[in-house]
Each structure stands twice: as structure tokens, then as C-alpha cells.
Tab-separated table of C-alpha atoms in Angstrom:
chain	number	residue	atom	x	y	z
A	1	MET	CA	15.722	85.762	154.402
A	2	ARG	CA	19.501	85.296	154.397
A	3	ILE	CA	21.006	83.275	151.458
A	4	LEU	CA	24.444	81.756	151.466
A	5	PHE	CA	26.063	81.032	148.082
A	6	ALA	CA	29.310	79.278	148.375
A	7	TRP	CA	32.176	78.298	146.043
A	8	GLU	CA	35.097	76.074	147.227
A	9	PHE	CA	36.647	74.009	144.591
A	10	GLY	CA	37.803	74.873	141.028
A	11	ALA	CA	39.298	78.018	139.467
A	12	GLY	CA	37.990	80.969	137.403
A	13	MET	CA	35.195	83.168	137.131
A	14	GLY	CA	33.013	80.426	135.669
A	15	HIS	CA	31.934	79.385	139.155
A	16	LEU	CA	30.846	83.016	139.873
A	17	SER	CA	29.858	85.321	137.044
A	18	PRO	CA	27.180	82.915	135.542
A	19	GLN	CA	25.315	83.220	138.905
A	20	ARG	CA	25.201	86.935	138.934
A	21	GLU	CA	21.865	87.147	137.505
A	22	LEU	CA	20.312	84.483	139.763
A	23	LEU	CA	21.646	86.089	142.879
A	24	THR	CA	20.532	89.437	141.676
A	25	LEU	CA	16.960	88.076	141.274
A	26	LEU	CA	17.051	86.838	144.825
A	27	LYS	CA	18.349	90.216	146.153
A	28	LYS	CA	15.433	92.014	144.229
A	29	ARG	CA	12.966	89.710	146.148
A	30	GLY	CA	14.353	91.300	149.290
A	31	HIS	CA	16.696	88.640	150.365
A	32	GLU	CA	20.236	89.374	151.965
A	33	VAL	CA	22.756	87.488	149.862
A	34	HIS	CA	26.224	86.284	151.387
A	35	VAL	CA	28.853	84.849	149.298
A	36	ALA	CA	31.670	82.490	150.628
A	37	ALA	CA	34.283	82.217	147.975
A	38	ARG	CA	37.636	80.565	147.699
A	39	ASP	CA	38.928	83.749	145.854
A	40	VAL	CA	37.326	86.777	147.479
A	41	GLY	CA	38.968	89.106	144.907
A	42	ARG	CA	37.204	87.249	142.036
A	43	ALA	CA	33.874	87.262	143.958
A	44	GLU	CA	34.110	91.011	144.394
A	45	ARG	CA	34.581	91.573	140.711
A	46	ALA	CA	32.068	89.035	139.745
A	47	PHE	CA	29.388	90.643	141.934
A	48	ASP	CA	30.627	94.254	141.802
A	49	GLY	CA	27.870	96.680	142.630
A	50	LEU	CA	25.483	94.256	144.165
A	51	GLY	CA	26.383	94.861	147.923
A	52	PHE	CA	26.644	91.308	148.879
A	53	THR	CA	28.569	90.337	151.934
A	54	VAL	CA	31.591	88.391	151.004
A	55	TRP	CA	33.267	85.763	153.269
A	56	GLN	CA	36.549	83.869	152.669
A	57	ALA	CA	35.738	80.194	152.150
A	58	PRO	CA	37.809	77.516	153.944
A	59	ILE	CA	40.002	75.971	151.474
A	60	ALA	CA	42.728	73.250	151.561
A	61	MET	CA	46.328	74.710	151.797
A	62	GLY	CA	49.196	72.763	150.143
A	63	ALA	CA	49.358	69.535	148.335
A	64	PRO	CA	47.838	66.270	149.615
A	65	ASP	CA	50.031	63.391	150.789
A	66	PRO	CA	50.191	61.561	148.359
A	67	VAL	CA	49.233	63.518	145.257
A	68	LEU	CA	47.182	61.546	142.959
A	69	THR	CA	48.941	62.175	139.504
A	70	ILE	CA	45.900	60.409	137.667
A	71	THR	CA	42.521	61.725	138.658
A	72	ALA	CA	40.067	59.165	137.016
A	73	THR	CA	37.096	59.457	139.233
A	74	VAL	CA	35.351	62.051	141.450
A	75	ALA	CA	36.928	60.343	144.476
A	76	HIS	CA	40.424	61.223	143.024
A	77	VAL	CA	39.292	64.827	142.471
A	78	LEU	CA	38.233	65.118	145.979
A	79	HIS	CA	41.223	63.610	147.462
A	80	ASN	CA	43.674	65.912	145.728
A	81	GLY	CA	41.209	68.696	146.904
A	82	GLY	CA	41.789	68.034	150.483
A	83	PHE	CA	39.507	65.112	151.309
A	84	GLY	CA	42.560	62.751	151.610
A	85	ASP	CA	43.597	64.718	154.790
A	86	THR	CA	41.120	63.681	157.262
A	87	PRO	CA	42.133	66.006	160.122
A	88	GLY	CA	42.232	68.850	157.640
A	89	LEU	CA	38.742	67.981	156.314
A	90	LEU	CA	37.394	67.980	159.890
A	91	ALA	CA	38.965	71.313	160.556
A	92	ARG	CA	37.544	72.950	157.388
A	93	SER	CA	34.083	71.457	158.204
A	94	HIS	CA	34.160	73.224	161.540
A	95	ALA	CA	35.200	76.525	159.778
A	96	TRP	CA	32.158	76.208	157.574
A	97	ASP	CA	30.242	75.779	160.562
A	98	SER	CA	31.366	79.158	161.772
A	99	ILE	CA	30.331	80.713	158.513
A	100	VAL	CA	26.905	78.929	158.576
A	101	HIS	CA	26.206	79.990	162.163
A	102	ALA	CA	27.245	83.579	161.474
A	103	VAL	CA	24.993	84.046	158.564
A	104	ASP	CA	22.190	81.897	159.775
A	105	PRO	CA	20.871	81.247	156.186
A	106	GLY	CA	17.353	80.119	155.185
A	107	LEU	CA	18.802	78.841	152.041
A	108	VAL	CA	22.225	77.588	150.912
A	109	LEU	CA	23.333	77.584	147.283
A	110	THR	CA	26.429	75.629	146.423
A	111	GLU	CA	28.765	75.759	143.488
A	112	TYR	CA	31.449	73.055	143.729
A	113	ALA	CA	31.540	73.359	147.654
A	114	PRO	CA	31.628	69.701	148.810
A	115	THR	CA	33.148	70.225	152.168
A	116	LEU	CA	30.096	72.548	153.002
A	117	LEU	CA	27.907	69.907	151.752
A	118	LEU	CA	29.461	67.553	154.306
A	119	ALA	CA	29.179	70.178	157.047
A	120	LEU	CA	25.550	70.891	156.305
A	121	ARG	CA	24.532	67.228	156.955
A	122	GLY	CA	22.180	67.307	159.982
A	123	MET	CA	21.426	70.933	159.853
A	124	SER	CA	18.275	70.915	158.139
A	125	ILE	CA	18.928	74.013	156.014
A	126	PRO	CA	17.254	73.868	152.539
A	127	THR	CA	20.186	73.500	150.015
A	128	ALA	CA	20.596	73.347	146.337
A	129	ALA	CA	23.712	72.066	144.845
A	130	LEU	CA	24.253	74.100	141.453
A	131	GLY	CA	26.853	73.197	139.003
A	132	ASN	CA	27.723	71.346	135.853
A	133	GLY	CA	27.685	67.671	135.485
A	134	PHE	CA	31.440	67.408	136.509
A	135	VAL	CA	31.137	69.171	139.825
A	136	THR	CA	27.634	67.570	140.671
A	137	PRO	CA	28.161	63.732	139.899
A	138	PRO	CA	25.217	61.359	139.864
A	139	ARG	CA	24.271	58.831	142.527
A	140	ILE	CA	26.415	55.938	141.329
A	141	HIS	CA	28.510	53.553	143.525
A	142	PRO	CA	31.132	53.052	143.172
A	143	ALA	CA	32.074	56.395	141.338
A	144	PRO	CA	32.804	55.567	137.743
A	145	VAL	CA	35.995	56.313	135.783
A	146	PHE	CA	35.361	59.344	133.565
A	147	ASP	CA	34.648	58.339	130.065
A	148	ILE	CA	37.480	59.807	128.420
A	149	LEU	CA	39.875	57.745	130.570
A	150	VAL	CA	38.120	54.364	130.152
A	151	GLY	CA	40.583	52.043	128.757
A	152	GLN	CA	43.362	54.684	128.943
A	153	LEU	CA	44.625	53.965	132.502
A	154	PRO	CA	48.053	52.500	133.339
A	155	PRO	CA	47.871	48.923	134.614
A	156	GLY	CA	47.574	48.945	138.391
A	157	THR	CA	45.755	52.273	138.810
A	158	SER	CA	43.374	52.075	141.670
A	159	THR	CA	39.840	53.399	140.905
A	160	SER	CA	38.593	52.656	144.307
A	161	GLU	CA	36.653	55.399	146.350
A	162	ALA	CA	37.356	53.619	149.586
A	163	GLY	CA	39.987	55.829	150.974
A	164	THR	CA	38.246	59.134	150.228
A	165	LEU	CA	34.833	57.570	151.581
A	166	GLU	CA	36.498	56.536	154.743
A	167	SER	CA	37.965	60.005	155.131
A	168	VAL	CA	34.511	61.437	154.726
A	169	ASN	CA	32.885	58.935	157.028
A	170	THR	CA	35.514	59.474	159.760
A	171	VAL	CA	34.716	63.210	159.837
A	172	LEU	CA	30.962	62.517	159.710
A	173	THR	CA	31.201	60.121	162.721
A	174	GLU	CA	33.243	62.801	164.596
A	175	ARG	CA	30.436	65.345	163.850
A	176	GLY	CA	27.746	62.826	165.141
A	177	GLN	CA	26.342	62.415	161.725
A	178	ARG	CA	25.309	59.405	159.791
A	179	ARG	CA	27.871	57.681	157.477
A	180	LEU	CA	27.496	57.546	153.833
A	181	ASP	CA	27.107	54.513	151.849
A	182	ALA	CA	28.517	55.904	148.829
A	183	LEU	CA	30.740	59.050	148.033
A	184	THR	CA	28.244	60.524	145.695
A	185	ASP	CA	25.526	60.548	148.279
A	186	LEU	CA	27.344	63.858	149.421
A	187	TYR	CA	25.843	65.473	146.372
A	188	ASN	CA	22.414	63.711	146.004
A	189	ASP	CA	21.290	62.717	149.569
A	190	GLY	CA	20.238	66.008	151.074
A	191	PRO	CA	20.994	68.831	148.721
A	192	LEU	CA	18.830	69.357	145.599
A	193	PRO	CA	21.115	68.980	142.581
A	194	LEU	CA	20.273	71.504	140.027
A	195	LEU	CA	22.493	70.753	136.957
A	196	LYS	CA	23.816	73.959	135.305
A	197	THR	CA	24.236	72.302	131.960
A	198	LEU	CA	22.366	70.947	128.944
A	199	PRO	CA	21.720	67.133	129.045
A	200	GLU	CA	24.018	66.182	125.983
A	201	LEU	CA	27.033	68.150	127.574
A	202	ASP	CA	26.696	66.546	131.009
A	203	HIS	CA	30.085	65.161	131.816
A	204	TYR	CA	28.632	61.943	132.953
A	205	GLY	CA	26.107	61.528	130.118
A	206	VAL	CA	22.381	62.156	130.070
A	207	ARG	CA	20.775	61.190	133.343
A	208	GLU	CA	17.343	59.951	133.824
A	209	ASN	CA	15.036	62.191	136.004
A	210	ALA	CA	17.625	64.754	136.462
A	211	LEU	CA	16.785	68.499	136.880
A	212	TYR	CA	18.689	70.085	134.012
A	213	MET	CA	18.604	73.930	134.497
A	214	GLY	CA	20.291	74.806	131.159
A	215	SER	CA	23.172	77.166	130.782
A	216	PRO	CA	23.045	80.720	132.385
A	217	ALA	CA	23.130	83.766	130.272
A	218	PRO	CA	26.590	85.212	129.763
A	219	PRO	CA	27.641	87.850	131.991
A	220	PRO	CA	27.453	91.458	130.495
A	221	GLY	CA	30.638	92.754	128.784
A	222	ASP	CA	31.911	95.446	126.496
A	223	PRO	CA	30.688	95.804	122.804
A	224	PRO	CA	32.883	93.560	120.552
A	225	ASN	CA	35.327	95.731	118.765
A	226	TRP	CA	36.106	93.485	115.709
A	227	PRO	CA	39.375	94.088	113.987
A	228	ASP	CA	39.734	94.426	110.104
A	229	GLY	CA	39.888	91.514	107.889
A	230	GLU	CA	38.110	89.582	105.338
A	231	GLY	CA	36.244	86.373	105.861
A	232	PRO	CA	34.285	84.715	108.718
A	233	ARG	CA	34.733	86.207	112.231
A	234	VAL	CA	36.561	84.156	114.738
A	235	PHE	CA	36.063	84.670	118.518
A	236	ALA	CA	38.387	83.262	121.145
A	237	TYR	CA	38.293	83.082	124.918
A	238	LEU	CA	41.633	81.567	126.223
A	239	LYS	CA	43.706	81.380	129.363
A	240	PRO	CA	47.437	81.310	129.303
A	241	THR	CA	49.012	78.006	128.542
A	242	GLN	CA	52.227	76.643	127.335
A	243	GLY	CA	50.797	76.714	123.720
A	244	ILE	CA	49.053	79.930	123.926
A	245	ALA	CA	51.409	81.738	121.589
A	246	ALA	CA	51.130	79.015	118.943
A	247	ILE	CA	47.342	79.046	119.206
A	248	VAL	CA	47.075	82.895	118.693
A	249	TYR	CA	49.721	82.869	116.016
A	250	GLN	CA	47.975	80.205	114.000
A	251	LEU	CA	44.591	82.010	114.351
A	252	SER	CA	46.155	85.257	113.057
A	253	GLN	CA	47.593	83.372	109.987
A	254	LEU	CA	44.067	82.397	108.922
A	255	GLY	CA	43.599	86.096	107.799
A	256	HIS	CA	40.157	86.256	109.209
A	257	PRO	CA	39.043	88.961	111.782
A	258	THR	CA	39.796	87.530	115.102
A	259	LEU	CA	38.875	88.933	118.512
A	260	ILE	CA	40.416	87.293	121.606
A	261	VAL	CA	39.581	87.730	125.268
A	262	GLY	CA	42.852	86.599	126.916
A	263	ASP	CA	42.108	85.767	130.547
A	264	GLY	CA	45.614	86.428	132.117
A	265	VAL	CA	47.507	86.198	128.703
A	266	PRO	CA	50.825	88.032	129.289
A	267	ASP	CA	51.150	91.596	127.536
A	268	GLU	CA	54.294	90.457	125.821
A	269	ILE	CA	52.514	87.853	123.934
A	270	LYS	CA	49.850	90.267	122.922
A	271	ARG	CA	52.383	92.734	121.567
A	272	ARG	CA	54.323	90.257	119.811
A	273	LEU	CA	51.401	88.503	118.197
A	274	GLY	CA	49.414	91.624	117.292
A	275	ALA	CA	48.203	91.709	113.584
A	276	GLU	CA	45.808	93.818	111.623
A	277	ASN	CA	43.261	90.973	111.682
A	278	LEU	CA	43.631	90.077	115.265
A	279	SER	CA	42.881	92.126	118.531
A	280	PHE	CA	42.763	91.491	122.201
A	281	ALA	CA	39.920	92.794	124.042
A	282	PRO	CA	40.991	94.549	127.426
A	283	ARG	CA	37.968	93.123	129.295
A	284	ALA	CA	35.040	90.625	128.784
A	285	VAL	CA	32.979	91.382	125.997
A	286	GLU	CA	29.237	91.122	125.280
A	287	LEU	CA	28.761	87.508	124.030
A	288	ARG	CA	25.093	88.088	123.127
A	289	GLU	CA	26.531	90.519	120.392
A	290	VAL	CA	29.412	88.232	119.402
A	291	VAL	CA	27.177	85.400	118.235
A	292	LYS	CA	25.477	87.700	115.839
A	293	THR	CA	28.330	87.788	113.377
A	294	CYS	CA	30.852	85.002	114.772
A	295	ARG	CA	31.315	81.921	112.662
A	296	LEU	CA	33.798	80.027	114.998
A	297	ALA	CA	34.524	80.087	118.778
A	298	VAL	CA	37.800	78.977	120.241
A	299	ALA	CA	37.851	78.180	123.918
A	300	ASN	CA	39.563	76.162	126.590
A	301	GLY	CA	36.259	74.444	127.408
A	302	ASN	CA	34.447	76.595	129.968
A	303	MET	CA	30.900	75.229	130.049
A	304	GLY	CA	29.186	78.386	130.137
A	305	THR	CA	31.270	79.875	127.011
A	306	VAL	CA	30.950	76.912	124.779
A	307	SER	CA	27.275	76.246	125.488
A	308	HIS	CA	26.293	79.809	124.479
A	309	PHE	CA	28.103	79.477	121.144
A	310	LEU	CA	26.575	75.927	120.574
A	311	LEU	CA	22.971	77.228	121.324
A	312	HIS	CA	23.562	79.600	118.591
A	313	GLY	CA	24.649	76.806	116.016
A	314	ILE	CA	28.417	77.941	116.102
A	315	PRO	CA	31.082	75.369	116.012
A	316	VAL	CA	33.751	75.279	118.758
A	317	LEU	CA	37.459	74.673	118.597
A	318	SER	CA	38.543	73.472	122.148
A	319	ALA	CA	41.965	73.605	123.547
A	320	PRO	CA	41.275	72.083	127.115
A	321	ILE	CA	43.467	72.597	130.112
A	322	SER	CA	41.814	70.570	132.965
A	323	LEU	CA	40.299	67.194	133.092
A	324	GLU	CA	36.874	68.757	133.370
A	325	GLN	CA	37.447	70.783	130.060
A	326	ARG	CA	38.835	67.626	128.266
A	327	ILE	CA	35.602	65.925	128.975
A	328	MET	CA	33.541	68.729	127.923
A	329	ALA	CA	35.739	68.982	124.504
A	330	GLY	CA	34.975	65.256	123.946
A	331	LYS	CA	31.109	65.874	124.309
A	332	ILE	CA	31.413	68.606	121.688
A	333	ASP	CA	33.463	66.371	119.440
A	334	ASP	CA	30.718	63.530	120.000
A	335	ILE	CA	27.904	65.773	118.720
A	336	GLY	CA	30.095	66.691	115.617
A	337	ALA	CA	30.162	70.306	116.445
A	338	GLY	CA	33.815	70.828	117.312
A	339	LEU	CA	37.356	69.636	117.110
A	340	VAL	CA	40.115	69.524	119.740
A	341	VAL	CA	43.733	70.637	119.924
A	342	THR	CA	46.120	70.432	122.805
A	343	ALA	CA	46.609	73.390	124.911
A	344	LYS	CA	50.267	72.374	125.755
A	345	SER	CA	51.473	72.923	122.180
A	346	GLY	CA	48.839	74.167	120.221
A	347	ALA	CA	49.792	72.157	117.295
A	348	GLY	CA	47.270	71.874	114.572
A	349	THR	CA	45.052	74.850	115.562
A	350	GLY	CA	45.251	76.432	112.171
A	351	ASP	CA	44.126	73.346	110.327
A	352	ALA	CA	41.399	72.632	112.867
A	353	ALA	CA	40.065	76.094	112.412
A	354	ARG	CA	39.974	75.824	108.753
A	355	ARG	CA	38.116	72.608	108.796
A	356	LEU	CA	35.616	73.948	111.287
A	357	LEU	CA	34.997	77.036	109.110
A	358	GLU	CA	34.991	75.332	105.634
A	359	GLU	CA	33.293	71.960	106.203
A	360	PRO	CA	29.609	72.447	106.453
A	361	SER	CA	29.016	69.399	108.611
A	362	PHE	CA	30.344	71.195	111.725
A	363	ARG	CA	28.017	74.094	111.346
A	364	SER	CA	25.105	71.803	110.388
A	365	SER	CA	25.855	69.612	113.596
A	366	ALA	CA	25.964	72.764	115.829
A	367	GLU	CA	22.657	73.833	114.378
A	368	ASP	CA	21.131	70.547	114.905
A	369	PHE	CA	22.214	70.604	118.548
A	370	ALA	CA	20.714	74.114	118.918
A	371	SER	CA	17.518	73.031	117.664
A	372	ARG	CA	17.397	70.138	120.024
A	373	GLN	CA	17.875	72.404	122.873
A	374	SER	CA	15.132	74.741	122.035
A	375	GLN	CA	13.443	74.272	125.459
A	376	PHE	CA	16.424	75.839	127.271
A	377	ARG	CA	16.183	78.935	125.135
A	378	GLU	CA	12.482	79.323	125.708
A	379	LEU	CA	12.758	79.193	129.597
A	380	SER	CA	15.930	80.738	131.121
A	381	TYR	CA	18.429	78.940	133.560
A	382	GLU	CA	17.412	81.651	136.215
A	383	ALA	CA	13.658	81.030	135.631
A	384	ARG	CA	14.097	77.260	135.996
A	385	VAL	CA	16.373	77.545	139.096
A	386	MET	CA	14.084	79.989	140.736
A	387	ALA	CA	10.938	77.692	140.124
A	388	GLU	CA	12.910	74.580	141.860
A	389	LEU	CA	13.910	76.776	144.812
A	390	GLU	CA	10.531	77.814	145.378
A	391	LYS	CA	9.683	74.191	146.022
A	392	LEU	CA	12.539	74.044	148.649
A	393	THR	CA	11.476	77.174	150.640
A	394	THR	CA	9.415	80.293	150.626
A	395	LEU	CA	11.151	83.140	148.405
């Protein structure tokens, strides 16, 4: 069987690398895996050596008109991602048609690929929508305002999904397909939502009768090479932001051995802020080894990274960049297992890190969280997904 895995929205390896083991299992069963990715370079790196066929996914180019400066609902996210441009959305749906017809898959797996979900309507191809809570919203009409923005929106901000829904329905009508009653039906009426998250870390809150798959095992990496230094070990996985230098400097001033994976952090910053107790790993490191001795994780809020540390009872200091990461950081704060600083300035990083290391309540809350999620350690993400896929089709 040919299997199509597709990634359209979002950025970063977090949409690809966590699925490596799942796709490898499918290949080992004799299936031919095709990958349609918004960034084919990242796809080649994420799935290096596996022999998958990689296609360029159709993506929106340029900014929408108008750009929504406040993204308060999934409708706003889709609008800014190209759903507000009806002719462009129709064209991209036709481009997805071409890929689907060329691959002729017996199974489609999507990771944040809403235009493909639109294009698949009426095709009768078994489809599973993989992804965390943010990228796989629940069936709610109208789409709700994200929790962290409730009560925070400027007066007059529209939260209606009508414009985006009409754009989708215009395209569906043009394609001869039934119109949607609600925007979130795109994710829940047809595809099988398999949530790549833990219930308490669901961006929309715990859902009744949802299929939670847990968090994928972290991708393999280099052995961690910890620098010298006294005290608890600190691990950071950070992308370049306006405040990255301030964050790194304050971590170095703690005096603890600190290992940083800087995804795109400029070499100039690495050289300028180097210290005996701080080092930058040249590539991804083996997180399974890191958690054995690490006492604090610092991250922007990538679901896969933070969940791995929380599942091992390790508190997390979040410096979120995107709205999705801000919501995740809020979830960690809610369970008492972390604190949040601003990625724009990095202000307060040192004080927050000290609190997370010295105040026992954070460690205790992280360990309690890990205990509540024990079922997701007993049966892996990959095993759970495979069991659900076998109900969709013959594997």
C-alpha cells in the first residue's frame, strides 16, 4: 500500500521528526511512504536514510489581504494561512488533487494539513488527522476563542468564523462537495482525529471521548556532552528570538552546567556568551539520556520537547514564540510544573530558573503530572496510532 503523509501549516521539525518512528514502522510492514511537506529540505533531514518519496506541498505564498493581527480562533489562523484567499485556496486544493492522484494512496496521514483535508472530501480515502490539540481542534461551533485570550481582546475584535467558513464552502461548492456546517467539521467529519498530545496538555482542554495518542518518542540524537560546573544540570532547546542573548546570558550566570541546543541561534551569540559552565550542542542530542540527570528544561514550548521532560517529572521554563506555544506554556503553568518568561526580552529568566530549581513544589507538581500520565508510558504513541490505523484500513 502507498501511504501519503502530509505537512502544510506551521514551522519547524516538530511536525516531522516526531513521526519518524511511526512512518518507519509502516515502511517495515512493506508499505511505500510518500511525504508531501511545506519544507522539503526539513523533510529530507527528518527522514534521512528511510527512502521516502518527498513532494513539495502546495502552500500559500505571500500575506493574506487583510492580515489579521490578532489570531484569537482557529478561523483566524486558517485565514492568515491562506484560507482567506478563496481563489488561492481553490488552486491549492487542485494542486493537492494532483499529488493525491499521482501517489494514489490507500491511507493518508496529515500533520497540520487543512487544505489537504478539504481536498480529500468526497475521495473516500481512509484518513487520520495527526497533530496536537492546537492543530486538530474539537468539533465546536462557533470556533472558541483560545483560552489565554479570553477577556484580553481589544473592544470590537471580531471572533466570527463566518468569513473563513464561507471561503471554505465556496471552494467545496466549486468542487461539487457538500458545504460544512461548522469550520471545525473539516477536522472531525471525515478524517479520524488522533491527538498527538496528553489530555492535560490539550490546547483546547480535556475532550470527552477523544483519542489521545500521547507524545511520540523523541528522535535520536548525539550523546549529551555536559559542560563543567557545580549544581543541577539545565538543558535548553531554543530558537533564535529577540531575547535569546539575554536568556542564554542569564542561564550562564546561574553557574550550573547548562547544555543548549540552539536551533538556528547565530554563531556570534554562541561565541560571545560562551562560558565554562555552558555549551552549545552542534546537533540534536539524545533526550532519553538528558532526562536521566537534568533537573530543569528551558524551551520555547514545542509540544514534543516539553512533554518528554514533564513525563519524567522535570519542570519546564517556557519562553514561547508563537500563539500555540503561549497556550502550551499556560497549560504547564496551570499544572504547577513551570513558569513563563517572554521570548522577546528574556527578562526574569534567571529568577524564574532559580525558583524552578529551588522551590520543591515545581518538581513535585511535575512528578505528580508524570504519575497521572503513566498509561502513556506503558503503551507508546506509535503503538496507539498503529492500533487505530488498523481499524481504518488493512495494514
